[in-house]
CSV table of C-alpha atoms in Angstrom, one decimal:
chain,number,residue,atom,x,y,z
A,5,UNK,CA,-23.9,-85.4,-29.4
A,6,UNK,CA,-26.2,-85.8,-32.5
A,7,UNK,CA,-25.3,-83.0,-34.9
A,8,UNK,CA,-25.8,-82.5,-38.7
A,9,UNK,CA,-23.2,-84.2,-40.9
A,10,UNK,CA,-20.7,-82.2,-42.9
A,11,UNK,CA,-17.9,-79.6,-42.5
A,12,UNK,CA,-20.2,-77.2,-40.6
A,13,UNK,CA,-21.1,-80.0,-38.2
A,14,UNK,CA,-17.4,-80.5,-37.5
A,15,UNK,CA,-17.1,-76.9,-36.5
A,16,UNK,CA,-20.3,-77.2,-34.4
A,17,UNK,CA,-18.8,-80.2,-32.7
A,18,UNK,CA,-15.7,-78.2,-31.9
A,19,UNK,CA,-17.7,-75.3,-30.5
A,20,UNK,CA,-19.8,-77.7,-28.4
A,21,UNK,CA,-16.8,-79.6,-27.1
A,22,UNK,CA,-15.1,-76.3,-26.2
A,23,UNK,CA,-18.1,-75.1,-24.3
A,24,UNK,CA,-18.3,-78.3,-22.3
A,25,UNK,CA,-14.5,-78.4,-21.5
A,26,UNK,CA,-14.6,-74.7,-20.5
A,27,UNK,CA,-17.6,-75.4,-18.1
A,28,UNK,CA,-15.8,-78.4,-16.6
A,29,UNK,CA,-12.7,-76.3,-16.1
A,30,UNK,CA,-14.7,-73.5,-14.5
A,31,UNK,CA,-16.0,-76.0,-11.9
A,32,UNK,CA,-12.5,-76.3,-10.5
A,33,UNK,CA,-10.5,-73.3,-11.6
A,34,UNK,CA,-11.1,-70.2,-9.5
A,35,UNK,CA,-9.5,-68.0,-12.2
A,36,UNK,CA,-11.9,-69.2,-14.9
A,37,UNK,CA,-14.1,-66.3,-16.3
A,38,UNK,CA,-17.0,-68.8,-16.3
A,39,UNK,CA,-16.6,-69.5,-12.6
A,40,UNK,CA,-19.2,-66.9,-11.5
A,41,UNK,CA,-22.4,-67.2,-13.6
A,42,UNK,CA,-25.6,-65.4,-13.0
A,43,UNK,CA,-28.5,-67.7,-12.1
A,44,UNK,CA,-32.1,-66.6,-12.9
A,45,UNK,CA,-35.2,-68.1,-11.4
A,46,UNK,CA,-38.8,-67.2,-11.4
A,47,UNK,CA,-40.5,-65.8,-8.3
A,48,UNK,CA,-44.3,-66.1,-8.4
A,49,UNK,CA,-44.7,-62.7,-6.6
A,50,UNK,CA,-41.9,-60.6,-8.1
A,51,UNK,CA,-41.0,-62.2,-11.5
A,52,UNK,CA,-37.5,-63.0,-12.6
A,53,UNK,CA,-34.8,-63.1,-9.9
A,54,UNK,CA,-31.1,-63.1,-10.8
A,55,UNK,CA,-28.0,-63.6,-8.6
A,56,UNK,CA,-24.3,-64.6,-9.0
A,57,UNK,CA,-23.3,-68.0,-7.8
A,58,UNK,CA,-20.0,-69.9,-7.6
A,59,UNK,CA,-19.7,-72.9,-9.9
A,60,UNK,CA,-18.4,-75.8,-7.8
A,61,UNK,CA,-18.3,-78.8,-10.2
A,62,UNK,CA,-19.5,-79.9,-13.6
A,63,UNK,CA,-20.3,-83.3,-15.0
A,64,UNK,CA,-19.9,-83.4,-18.7
A,65,UNK,CA,-22.3,-86.3,-19.3
A,66,UNK,CA,-25.0,-85.6,-18.7
A,67,UNK,CA,-24.2,-81.9,-18.6
A,68,UNK,CA,-24.9,-80.9,-15.1
A,69,UNK,CA,-23.6,-78.0,-13.0
A,70,UNK,CA,-23.3,-78.0,-9.2
A,71,UNK,CA,-23.6,-75.0,-6.9
A,72,UNK,CA,-23.8,-74.6,-3.1
A,73,UNK,CA,-26.7,-72.8,-1.4
A,74,UNK,CA,-28.5,-72.3,1.9
A,75,UNK,CA,-31.7,-74.3,2.0
A,76,UNK,CA,-33.5,-71.3,3.4
A,77,UNK,CA,-32.8,-68.8,0.5
A,78,UNK,CA,-35.7,-67.6,-1.6
A,79,UNK,CA,-34.3,-69.3,-4.7
A,80,UNK,CA,-34.9,-72.7,-3.1
A,81,UNK,CA,-38.7,-72.0,-2.9
A,82,UNK,CA,-38.6,-70.5,-6.4
A,83,UNK,CA,-37.0,-73.7,-7.8
A,84,UNK,CA,-39.4,-75.9,-5.9
A,85,UNK,CA,-42.3,-74.0,-7.5
A,86,UNK,CA,-40.7,-74.0,-11.0
A,87,UNK,CA,-37.4,-75.9,-11.6
A,88,UNK,CA,-36.7,-74.2,-14.9
A,89,UNK,CA,-33.7,-71.9,-14.6
A,90,UNK,CA,-31.2,-70.0,-16.8
A,91,UNK,CA,-27.5,-69.3,-16.3
A,92,UNK,CA,-25.5,-66.6,-18.0
A,93,UNK,CA,-21.8,-66.8,-18.4
A,94,UNK,CA,-19.5,-64.0,-19.8
A,95,UNK,CA,-15.8,-64.1,-20.8
A,96,UNK,CA,-14.6,-60.6,-21.4
A,97,UNK,CA,-11.2,-61.7,-22.8
A,98,UNK,CA,-12.7,-64.1,-25.4
A,99,UNK,CA,-15.8,-61.9,-26.0
A,100,UNK,CA,-18.0,-64.9,-25.5
A,101,UNK,CA,-21.4,-65.3,-23.8
A,102,UNK,CA,-23.1,-68.5,-22.9
A,103,UNK,CA,-26.7,-68.8,-21.8
A,104,UNK,CA,-27.6,-72.1,-20.4
A,105,UNK,CA,-31.1,-73.3,-19.7
A,106,UNK,CA,-32.1,-76.4,-17.7
A,107,UNK,CA,-33.8,-77.9,-14.7
A,108,UNK,CA,-32.6,-77.3,-11.2
A,109,UNK,CA,-32.9,-79.7,-8.3
A,110,UNK,CA,-31.9,-79.3,-4.6
A,111,UNK,CA,-30.1,-82.1,-2.8
A,112,UNK,CA,-29.7,-82.3,1.0
A,113,UNK,CA,-28.6,-86.0,1.3
A,114,UNK,CA,-26.5,-88.4,-0.7
A,115,UNK,CA,-22.9,-89.1,-1.6
A,116,UNK,CA,-22.4,-85.8,-3.6
A,117,UNK,CA,-23.8,-83.8,-0.7
A,118,UNK,CA,-21.6,-85.6,1.8
A,119,UNK,CA,-18.5,-84.9,-0.4
A,120,UNK,CA,-19.4,-81.2,-0.8
A,121,UNK,CA,-19.9,-80.9,3.0
A,122,UNK,CA,-16.4,-82.3,3.6
A,123,UNK,CA,-14.9,-79.6,1.4
A,124,UNK,CA,-16.7,-76.9,3.4
A,125,UNK,CA,-14.4,-76.9,6.5
A,126,UNK,CA,-13.7,-73.6,8.2
A,127,UNK,CA,-15.2,-70.3,7.4
A,128,UNK,CA,-16.9,-71.2,4.1
A,129,UNK,CA,-18.9,-73.9,5.7
A,130,UNK,CA,-20.1,-71.6,8.5
A,131,UNK,CA,-21.9,-69.5,5.9
A,132,UNK,CA,-24.6,-72.3,5.9
A,133,UNK,CA,-25.0,-72.0,9.7
A,134,UNK,CA,-26.2,-68.4,10.1
A,135,UNK,CA,-28.9,-68.1,12.7
A,136,UNK,CA,-31.3,-66.2,10.4
A,137,UNK,CA,-32.6,-66.7,6.9
A,138,UNK,CA,-30.4,-65.1,4.2
A,139,UNK,CA,-32.0,-61.8,3.1
A,140,UNK,CA,-33.7,-61.3,6.5
A,141,UNK,CA,-33.6,-57.7,7.9
A,142,UNK,CA,-31.2,-57.0,10.8
A,143,UNK,CA,-30.2,-54.0,13.0
A,144,UNK,CA,-26.5,-54.1,12.3
A,145,UNK,CA,-24.1,-55.9,9.8
A,146,UNK,CA,-22.5,-57.7,12.8
A,147,UNK,CA,-25.7,-59.4,13.7
A,148,UNK,CA,-25.2,-61.8,10.7
A,149,UNK,CA,-22.0,-63.2,12.3
A,150,UNK,CA,-23.9,-65.3,14.8
A,151,UNK,CA,-23.8,-68.9,13.8
A,152,UNK,CA,-25.4,-72.2,14.8
A,153,UNK,CA,-23.1,-75.0,16.1
A,154,UNK,CA,-23.4,-77.1,13.0
A,155,UNK,CA,-21.3,-75.5,10.4
A,156,UNK,CA,-23.3,-76.9,7.5
A,157,UNK,CA,-26.8,-77.0,9.1
A,158,UNK,CA,-28.6,-75.5,6.2
A,159,UNK,CA,-26.3,-76.6,3.3
A,160,UNK,CA,-27.8,-77.8,0.0
A,161,UNK,CA,-26.4,-78.9,-3.3
A,162,UNK,CA,-28.0,-77.1,-6.2
A,163,UNK,CA,-27.7,-79.1,-9.4
A,164,UNK,CA,-28.7,-77.8,-12.8
A,165,UNK,CA,-29.1,-80.3,-15.7
A,166,UNK,CA,-28.7,-78.4,-19.0
A,167,UNK,CA,-31.2,-78.7,-21.8
A,168,UNK,CA,-30.2,-75.7,-24.0
A,169,UNK,CA,-26.9,-73.9,-24.7
A,170,UNK,CA,-26.9,-70.6,-26.5
A,171,UNK,CA,-23.3,-69.5,-27.4
A,172,UNK,CA,-22.4,-66.1,-28.8
A,173,UNK,CA,-18.9,-65.0,-29.9
A,174,UNK,CA,-18.4,-61.3,-30.6
A,175,UNK,CA,-15.6,-60.6,-33.0
A,176,UNK,CA,-14.5,-57.5,-35.0
A,177,UNK,CA,-14.6,-59.5,-38.3
A,178,UNK,CA,-17.7,-61.6,-37.7
A,179,UNK,CA,-20.0,-62.6,-34.8
A,180,UNK,CA,-20.9,-66.2,-34.5
A,181,UNK,CA,-23.7,-67.9,-32.6
A,182,UNK,CA,-24.6,-71.5,-32.1
A,183,UNK,CA,-27.5,-73.2,-30.2
A,184,UNK,CA,-27.5,-76.7,-28.8
A,185,UNK,CA,-30.5,-78.5,-27.4
A,186,UNK,CA,-31.4,-81.8,-26.0
A,187,UNK,CA,-34.4,-83.5,-24.4
A,188,UNK,CA,-33.6,-84.2,-20.7
A,189,UNK,CA,-34.2,-87.9,-20.0
A,190,UNK,CA,-34.3,-88.9,-23.7
A,191,UNK,CA,-31.9,-91.3,-25.2
A,192,UNK,CA,-30.9,-88.9,-28.0
A,193,UNK,CA,-28.0,-86.6,-27.5
A,194,UNK,CA,-27.4,-82.9,-28.3
A,195,UNK,CA,-28.5,-81.3,-31.5
A,196,UNK,CA,-26.8,-78.2,-32.7
A,197,UNK,CA,-27.3,-75.4,-35.3
A,198,UNK,CA,-25.8,-72.1,-36.2
A,199,UNK,CA,-28.0,-69.1,-35.5
A,200,UNK,CA,-28.1,-65.4,-36.4
A,201,UNK,CA,-26.0,-63.5,-33.8
């Protein structure tokens, strides 16, 4: 991480390292307050679309976050049209918000996809084998229970590679905000700065 030099930079480094370690933990700890972020995409017809996803895994370097999805959901078409996405995390206990921006990519083959499919045994995996497209109208709630034989027929791994982190801490004495950015694909690391809350 390339941050300014000095005492303030040390604190910025600590904030950045804490953000990354909390994200990594959220990828495996079901009790983490950052386990269920809200993902926002852009729909050409209807504008911004937001939904809650389960964070499944995080790679600290480069900072990328993995989610599971059905290939047929509207968000996959939205991401194909515009891969820029935003994620919002909230920790009520710590009064901290994190907004993460980055580029999303869908993966249906490869080692990471194979490993994820293996973890989807039983009921969870069958969510990706529903007979109809998620969000499609149906006559009764029970109609959604019909599944295809392949339990992960429409499974996809959604990976978001982060390019901007906007962290906000709300405190009675003083609010703090820090912004970290990087150029995806560039050799340079993260740059950070304090910002007005």
